[in-house]
Amino acid sequence: MAETLEFNDIYQEVKGSMNDGRLRLSRQGIIFKNSKTGKVDNIQAGELTEGTWRRVALGHGLKLLTKNGHVYKYDGFRESEFEKLSDFFKTHYRLELMEKDLCVKGWNWGTVKFGGQLLSFDIGDQPVFEIPLSNVSQCTTGKNEVTLEFHQNDDAEVSLMEVRFYVPPTQEDGVDPVEAFAQNVLSKADVIQATGDAICIFRELQCLTPRGRYDIRIYPTFLHLHGKTFDYKIPYTTVLRLFLLPHKDQRQMFFVISLDPPIKQGQTRYHFLILLFSKDEDISLTLNMNEEEVEKRFEGRLTKNMSGSLYEMVSRVMKALVNRKITVPGNFQGHSGAQCITCSYKASSGLLYPLERGFIYVHKPPVHIRFDEISFVNFARGTTTTRSFDFEIETKQGTQYTFSSIEREEYGKLFDFVNAKKLNIKNRGLKEGMNPSYDEYADSDEDQHDAYLERMKEEGKIREENANDSSDDSGEETDESFNPGEEEEDLAEEFDSNASASSSSNEGDSDRDEKKRKQLKKAKMAKDRKSRKKPVEVRPPEREGAGDLRSVLPSSAQRACPLVLLELLFVASGYGLEEYLGNVFLWSLR
């Protein structure tokens, strides 16, 4: 029996959108990594309580239930993989993988069951559909009716807005079935309500995305941004990553919160919340909880009374509540000593931070690119004749990001960092001064290699070398550098005397001779160019008295001139067709 099982093309349904990823089963548990967001679901083997195999739209699916009530669904399996999965569950998880079919009768009446975080609508013993209660945004009641509204997903082509259930009245005294139904939904639903007091409040924080100054109220399950125009309520479950990035001026700090799904402002979507802090700003913070509650909830990560820099307090509180690590720049250090690179993305200037597992650009628009989704990187216009270069990143999905106007001094540092992370470099050969050798994967796409750009780079290098060679001669300008060994024969043609005796024991004579040779060479090259450009003029004979074409041709051409050349001469001479045929006949007789 294999120790691990891996499946590549597995899909996870998230609010109506199917996200592909990789699923790995091992003795320790089950891991699913989302290919789009990089989010990882880690299910420990001891937490599994139930596994169900069923037929779904994308082949067959696996439904997993844990002890704390969480439900995980993965689709995209083949029917032949059931036996392999069933044996693996029995051997390593001590669970029976049950087969269960969905009801397809089409009835709209049945029984509602609440189990964990799922609402299941069943007909008999077979489920018709299931609703994850964490997707419910609102629950309202009416007369014998309960309405569920859902969070929307921008990535889904079709979204379910609401579902209405008719609850028939019962004869039981003191129990309202509609209210009981609604309470079961609200107990597990993701309904954001600012009930109770906030744990702490940060006043007038400068926010770059979305722009403005906001009061941030920290609640146990969500974050509330209150501004002059807009309010945002951000559940902690939507936070993917936290970043703490030092500004290049070493006086400010960026605190970046990555969100999925993003917050909305009209038609604009913000996938990142970016706060800017000054390092000199301090704060004393008191949590709105007693010490016992703080110790029980945060287990020493926070205390009731804290003081320090404002950015440290905000990042510390967010780390404790979101329960995610804070990503900081790694060991990269640029030419100026900063941990970032100044560049431009699209129309705005910003900072690019090389991290241990990716790149992040702040701040407009913010971009985060993981190493595992990068196909290759490319250094464009990286020659010594320009003051800047472009850094291009192309992902495996085909998306290209170009960070331009990077200072030339940053090239070596950035190249060494990319090379150390073992990323595919499209034009690796330019660093070592060799011919460009492109990655095989990058060459599989058409029009990836720009021959014109490479030729311009090589010509730029040659011009730079020639400029360095001629910098010692003040006021001297030459077309090409002089190589005595290669031009010895050409000089011999110019001099009737001994041309090779140019060097003497006297240093001053040698310099004068070398200057003279350069001047003579320049004159000879100008003469050659003039002779090459001189056109060959063929004058046609006079029309009167021209019996045949021999008057046009020289004597050597009359003896060995093919008919093709003769035809060309006829066209240039302006003869008529009859005269041409007659002259051809006479020429053939001779």
Tab-separated table of N, CA, C and O in Angstrom, residues 215-293:
chain	number	residue	atom	x	y	z
A	215	ASP	N	-11.000	54.594	10.824
A	215	ASP	CA	-10.940	54.028	12.162
A	215	ASP	C	-11.109	52.521	12.030
A	215	ASP	O	-12.041	52.045	11.363
A	216	ILE	N	-10.223	51.767	12.648
A	216	ILE	CA	-10.278	50.311	12.572
A	216	ILE	C	-10.731	49.777	13.924
A	216	ILE	O	-10.038	49.946	14.939
A	217	ARG	N	-11.881	49.138	13.909
A	217	ARG	CA	-12.428	48.514	15.110
A	217	ARG	C	-12.205	47.004	15.003
A	217	ARG	O	-12.619	46.377	14.038
A	218	ILE	N	-11.575	46.456	16.018
A	218	ILE	CA	-11.246	45.034	16.034
A	218	ILE	C	-12.313	44.282	16.825
A	218	ILE	O	-12.485	44.508	18.033
A	219	TYR	N	-13.058	43.403	16.134
A	219	TYR	CA	-14.060	42.546	16.774
A	219	TYR	C	-13.541	41.108	16.799
A	219	TYR	O	-12.579	40.776	16.094
A	220	PRO	N	-14.187	40.238	17.565
A	220	PRO	CA	-13.672	38.858	17.666
A	220	PRO	C	-13.673	38.095	16.340
A	220	PRO	O	-12.798	37.242	16.131
A	221	THR	N	-14.624	38.389	15.448
A	221	THR	CA	-14.721	37.596	14.219
A	221	THR	C	-14.508	38.401	12.950
A	221	THR	O	-14.422	37.814	11.871
A	222	PHE	N	-14.440	39.716	13.044
A	222	PHE	CA	-14.272	40.514	11.832
A	222	PHE	C	-13.599	41.839	12.163
A	222	PHE	O	-13.480	42.242	13.326
A	223	LEU	N	-13.186	42.513	11.087
A	223	LEU	CA	-12.513	43.797	11.161
A	223	LEU	C	-13.425	44.853	10.555
A	223	LEU	O	-13.966	44.662	9.462
A	224	HIS	N	-13.611	45.961	11.250
A	224	HIS	CA	-14.525	47.002	10.793
A	224	HIS	C	-13.733	48.261	10.464
A	224	HIS	O	-13.098	48.857	11.337
A	225	LEU	N	-13.755	48.657	9.178
A	225	LEU	CA	-13.122	49.898	8.743
A	225	LEU	C	-14.202	50.964	8.611
A	225	LEU	O	-15.123	50.817	7.810
A	226	HIS	N	-14.064	52.016	9.362
A	226	HIS	CA	-15.049	53.089	9.349
A	226	HIS	C	-14.387	54.364	8.849
A	226	HIS	O	-13.471	54.906	9.483
A	227	GLY	N	-14.832	54.859	7.674
A	227	GLY	CA	-14.304	56.089	7.108
A	227	GLY	C	-15.377	57.137	6.971
A	227	GLY	O	-16.526	56.953	7.384
A	228	LYS	N	-15.003	58.270	6.366
A	228	LYS	CA	-15.963	59.351	6.198
A	228	LYS	C	-17.029	59.004	5.160
A	228	LYS	O	-18.160	59.477	5.249
A	229	THR	N	-16.657	58.196	4.177
A	229	THR	CA	-17.595	57.881	3.093
A	229	THR	C	-18.042	56.434	3.099
A	229	THR	O	-19.210	56.138	2.856
A	230	PHE	N	-17.107	55.505	3.364
A	230	PHE	CA	-17.413	54.079	3.239
A	230	PHE	C	-17.108	53.349	4.533
A	230	PHE	O	-16.242	53.759	5.311
A	231	ASP	N	-17.835	52.252	4.722
A	231	ASP	CA	-17.596	51.310	5.815
A	231	ASP	C	-17.356	49.934	5.211
A	231	ASP	O	-18.044	49.539	4.264
A	232	TYR	N	-16.400	49.217	5.782
A	232	TYR	CA	-16.113	47.852	5.330
A	232	TYR	C	-16.065	46.938	6.549
A	232	TYR	O	-15.465	47.277	7.573
A	233	LYS	N	-16.705	45.782	6.403
A	233	LYS	CA	-16.634	44.748	7.419
A	233	LYS	C	-15.955	43.534	6.796
A	233	LYS	O	-16.460	42.939	5.843
A	234	ILE	N	-14.799	43.186	7.335
A	234	ILE	CA	-13.949	42.154	6.738
A	234	ILE	C	-13.864	40.977	7.697
A	234	ILE	O	-13.230	41.084	8.770
A	235	PRO	N	-14.480	39.841	7.383
A	235	PRO	CA	-14.334	38.652	8.241
A	235	PRO	C	-12.893	38.153	8.218
A	235	PRO	O	-12.205	38.213	7.200
A	236	TYR	N	-12.440	37.654	9.345
A	236	TYR	CA	-11.076	37.142	9.414
A	236	TYR	C	-10.882	35.905	8.539
A	236	TYR	O	-9.749	35.592	8.159
A	237	THR	N	-11.958	35.223	8.205
A	237	THR	CA	-11.838	34.037	7.347
A	237	THR	C	-11.472	34.399	5.914
A	237	THR	O	-11.032	33.530	5.158
A	238	THR	N	-11.659	35.663	5.525
A	238	THR	CA	-11.316	36.082	4.164
A	238	THR	C	-9.872	36.564	4.041
A	238	THR	O	-9.431	36.898	2.944
A	239	VAL	N	-9.129	36.608	5.151
A	239	VAL	CA	-7.737	37.074	5.121
A	239	VAL	C	-6.836	35.914	4.706
A	239	VAL	O	-6.811	34.865	5.363
A	240	LEU	N	-6.103	36.119	3.603
A	240	LEU	CA	-5.194	35.085	3.116
A	240	LEU	C	-3.805	35.212	3.732
A	240	LEU	O	-3.244	34.239	4.227
A	241	ARG	N	-3.243	36.414	3.675
A	241	ARG	CA	-1.866	36.625	4.137
A	241	ARG	C	-1.725	38.010	4.758
A	241	ARG	O	-2.502	38.916	4.467
A	242	LEU	N	-0.686	38.141	5.572
A	242	LEU	CA	-0.322	39.419	6.183
A	242	LEU	C	1.135	39.720	5.832
A	242	LEU	O	1.997	38.833	5.905
A	243	PHE	N	1.415	40.978	5.442
A	243	PHE	CA	2.765	41.395	5.074
A	243	PHE	C	3.135	42.636	5.886
A	243	PHE	O	2.320	43.549	6.047
A	244	LEU	N	4.368	42.687	6.356
A	244	LEU	CA	4.922	43.865	7.018
A	244	LEU	C	6.196	44.241	6.265
A	244	LEU	O	7.196	43.510	6.324
A	245	LEU	N	6.160	45.372	5.552
A	245	LEU	CA	7.223	45.728	4.614
A	245	LEU	C	7.802	47.091	4.973
A	245	LEU	O	7.059	48.072	5.108
A	246	PRO	N	9.127	47.194	5.107
A	246	PRO	CA	9.742	48.498	5.391
A	246	PRO	C	9.834	49.349	4.133
A	246	PRO	O	10.154	48.855	3.050
A	247	HIS	N	9.538	50.638	4.264
A	247	HIS	CA	9.667	51.562	3.137
A	247	HIS	C	11.142	51.788	2.833
A	247	HIS	O	12.020	51.585	3.681
A	248	LYS	N	11.414	52.234	1.617
A	248	LYS	CA	12.805	52.442	1.212
A	248	LYS	C	13.456	53.563	1.993
A	248	LYS	O	14.686	53.566	2.200
A	249	ASP	N	12.682	54.526	2.479
A	249	ASP	CA	13.265	55.635	3.234
A	249	ASP	C	13.586	55.265	4.680
A	249	ASP	O	14.109	56.107	5.424
A	250	GLN	N	13.259	54.040	5.091
A	250	GLN	CA	13.540	53.524	6.435
A	250	GLN	C	12.831	54.314	7.537
A	250	GLN	O	13.174	54.191	8.709
A	251	ARG	N	11.840	55.106	7.177
A	251	ARG	CA	11.092	55.874	8.172
A	251	ARG	C	9.630	55.467	8.237
A	251	ARG	O	8.915	55.912	9.136
A	252	GLN	N	9.174	54.660	7.291
A	252	GLN	CA	7.767	54.261	7.240
A	252	GLN	C	7.675	52.740	7.047
A	252	GLN	O	8.643	52.086	6.640
A	253	MET	N	6.488	52.217	7.322
A	253	MET	CA	6.226	50.779	7.203
A	253	MET	C	4.891	50.572	6.491
A	253	MET	O	3.924	51.303	6.747
A	254	PHE	N	4.867	49.570	5.612
A	254	PHE	CA	3.619	49.133	4.989
A	254	PHE	C	3.102	47.899	5.728
A	254	PHE	O	3.873	46.974	6.011
A	255	PHE	N	1.809	47.887	6.020
A	255	PHE	CA	1.152	46.684	6.527
A	255	PHE	C	0.078	46.299	5.520
A	255	PHE	O	-0.874	47.051	5.290
A	256	VAL	N	0.258	45.136	4.894
A	256	VAL	CA	-0.588	44.704	3.775
A	256	VAL	C	-1.403	43.495	4.206
A	256	VAL	O	-0.846	42.531	4.767
A	257	ILE	N	-2.708	43.547	3.948
A	257	ILE	CA	-3.620	42.444	4.251
A	257	ILE	C	-4.182	41.943	2.924
A	257	ILE	O	-4.842	42.694	2.197
A	258	SER	N	-3.902	40.686	2.588
A	258	SER	CA	-4.411	40.074	1.359
A	258	SER	C	-5.776	39.448	1.634
A	258	SER	O	-5.938	38.700	2.607
A	259	LEU	N	-6.760	39.747	0.771
A	259	LEU	CA	-8.149	39.333	0.999
A	259	LEU	C	-8.664	38.485	-0.154
A	259	LEU	O	-8.378	38.763	-1.323
A	260	ASP	N	-9.427	37.480	0.156
A	260	ASP	CA	-10.136	36.677	-0.840
A	260	ASP	C	-11.399	36.106	-0.186
A	260	ASP	O	-11.301	35.271	0.711
A	261	PRO	N	-12.585	36.533	-0.573
A	261	PRO	CA	-12.887	37.473	-1.649
A	261	PRO	C	-12.552	38.912	-1.276
A	261	PRO	O	-12.434	39.244	-0.088
A	262	PRO	N	-12.390	39.778	-2.275
A	262	PRO	CA	-11.996	41.161	-2.003
A	262	PRO	C	-13.157	41.988	-1.462
A	262	PRO	O	-14.326	41.602	-1.555
A	263	ILE	N	-12.833	43.144	-0.908
A	263	ILE	CA	-13.866	44.091	-0.512
A	263	ILE	C	-14.271	44.911	-1.738
A	263	ILE	O	-13.489	45.079	-2.679
A	264	LYS	N	-15.490	45.432	-1.713
A	264	LYS	CA	-16.052	46.100	-2.887
A	264	LYS	C	-16.381	47.552	-2.561
A	264	LYS	O	-16.847	47.863	-1.470
A	265	GLN	N	-16.131	48.401	-3.554
A	265	GLN	CA	-16.553	49.794	-3.471
A	265	GLN	C	-17.119	50.158	-4.844
A	265	GLN	O	-16.384	50.486	-5.763
A	266	GLY	N	-18.424	50.047	-4.989
A	266	GLY	CA	-19.031	50.195	-6.308
A	266	GLY	C	-18.626	49.036	-7.199
A	266	GLY	O	-18.826	47.872	-6.852
A	267	GLN	N	-18.052	49.349	-8.362
A	267	GLN	CA	-17.564	48.321	-9.264
A	267	GLN	C	-16.090	47.985	-9.040
A	267	GLN	O	-15.527	47.154	-9.750
A	268	THR	N	-15.461	48.646	-8.076
A	268	THR	CA	-14.045	48.416	-7.806
A	268	THR	C	-13.885	47.314	-6.768
A	268	THR	O	-14.623	47.248	-5.787
A	269	ARG	N	-12.888	46.442	-7.004
A	269	ARG	CA	-12.579	45.362	-6.083
A	269	ARG	C	-11.185	45.589	-5.508
A	269	ARG	O	-10.254	45.887	-6.235
A	270	TYR	N	-11.065	45.468	-4.195
A	270	TYR	CA	-9.782	45.646	-3.528
A	270	TYR	C	-9.355	44.303	-2.940
A	270	TYR	O	-9.907	43.848	-1.938
A	271	HIS	N	-8.344	43.698	-3.562
A	271	HIS	CA	-7.825	42.427	-3.056
A	271	HIS	C	-6.800	42.615	-1.950
A	271	HIS	O	-6.401	41.646	-1.302
A	272	PHE	N	-6.350	43.869	-1.774
A	272	PHE	CA	-5.349	44.146	-0.739
A	272	PHE	C	-5.771	45.382	0.042
A	272	PHE	O	-6.245	46.361	-0.535
A	273	LEU	N	-5.574	45.301	1.345
A	273	LEU	CA	-5.767	46.443	2.235
A	273	LEU	C	-4.373	46.876	2.688
A	273	LEU	O	-3.655	46.101	3.329
A	274	ILE	N	-3.967	48.117	2.317
A	274	ILE	CA	-2.603	48.586	2.570
A	274	ILE	C	-2.658	49.774	3.529
A	274	ILE	O	-3.295	50.793	3.243
A	275	LEU	N	-1.987	49.623	4.664
A	275	LEU	CA	-1.886	50.684	5.671
A	275	LEU	C	-0.449	51.193	5.701
A	275	LEU	O	0.501	50.419	5.552
A	276	LEU	N	-0.289	52.497	5.900
A	276	LEU	CA	1.023	53.127	5.965
A	276	LEU	C	1.219	53.730	7.349
A	276	LEU	O	0.383	54.504	7.830
A	277	PHE	N	2.347	53.370	7.985
A	277	PHE	CA	2.647	53.837	9.329
A	277	PHE	C	3.991	54.544	9.345
A	277	PHE	O	4.882	54.248	8.549
A	278	SER	N	4.132	55.455	10.293
A	278	SER	CA	5.424	56.075	10.570
A	278	SER	C	6.076	55.320	11.725
A	278	SER	O	5.412	54.975	12.717
A	279	LYS	N	7.377	55.067	11.594
A	279	LYS	CA	8.072	54.312	12.633
A	279	LYS	C	8.147	55.078	13.947
A	279	LYS	O	8.291	54.467	15.025
A	280	ASP	N	8.039	56.385	13.884
A	280	ASP	CA	8.189	57.195	15.098
A	280	ASP	C	6.904	57.293	15.908
A	280	ASP	O	6.929	57.830	17.029
A	281	GLU	N	5.795	56.817	15.373
A	281	GLU	CA	4.510	56.958	16.063
A	281	GLU	C	4.304	55.805	17.035
A	281	GLU	O	4.296	54.627	16.643
A	282	ASP	N	4.122	56.132	18.302
A	282	ASP	CA	3.929	55.134	19.358
A	282	ASP	C	2.496	55.202	19.879
A	282	ASP	O	1.778	56.190	19.672
A	283	ILE	N	2.097	54.118	20.570
A	283	ILE	CA	0.742	54.037	21.102
A	283	ILE	C	0.740	53.132	22.326
A	283	ILE	O	1.540	52.192	22.441
A	284	SER	N	-0.162	53.440	23.254
A	284	SER	CA	-0.430	52.560	24.394
A	284	SER	C	-1.829	51.989	24.200
A	284	SER	O	-2.797	52.739	24.029
A	285	LEU	N	-1.935	50.663	24.246
A	285	LEU	CA	-3.174	49.974	23.894
A	285	LEU	C	-3.674	49.157	25.074
A	285	LEU	O	-2.901	48.458	25.739
A	286	THR	N	-4.989	49.260	25.316
A	286	THR	CA	-5.637	48.472	26.355
A	286	THR	C	-6.792	47.712	25.729
A	286	THR	O	-7.702	48.313	25.147
A	287	LEU	N	-6.780	46.390	25.848
A	287	LEU	CA	-7.832	45.558	25.268
A	287	LEU	C	-9.078	45.608	26.141
A	287	LEU	O	-8.997	45.652	27.379
A	288	ASN	N	-10.243	45.588	25.470
A	288	ASN	CA	-11.524	45.646	26.169
A	288	ASN	C	-11.940	44.236	26.617
A	288	ASN	O	-13.004	43.736	26.292
A	289	MET	N	-11.058	43.604	27.374
A	289	MET	CA	-11.298	42.261	27.915
A	289	MET	C	-10.550	42.171	29.237
A	289	MET	O	-9.559	42.882	29.450
A	290	ASN	N	-11.041	41.308	30.124
A	290	ASN	CA	-10.298	41.122	31.356
A	290	ASN	C	-9.103	40.200	31.104
A	290	ASN	O	-9.007	39.533	30.065
A	291	GLU	N	-8.190	40.147	32.045
A	291	GLU	CA	-6.929	39.422	31.840
A	291	GLU	C	-7.152	37.928	31.654
A	291	GLU	O	-6.430	37.274	30.894
A	292	GLU	N	-8.143	37.375	32.346
A	292	GLU	CA	-8.403	35.941	32.204
A	292	GLU	C	-8.895	35.613	30.794
A	292	GLU	O	-8.468	34.617	30.199
A	293	GLU	N	-9.791	36.434	30.273
A	293	GLU	CA	-10.281	36.202	28.912
A	293	GLU	C	-9.154	36.355	27.877
A	293	GLU	O	-9.081	35.589	26.920
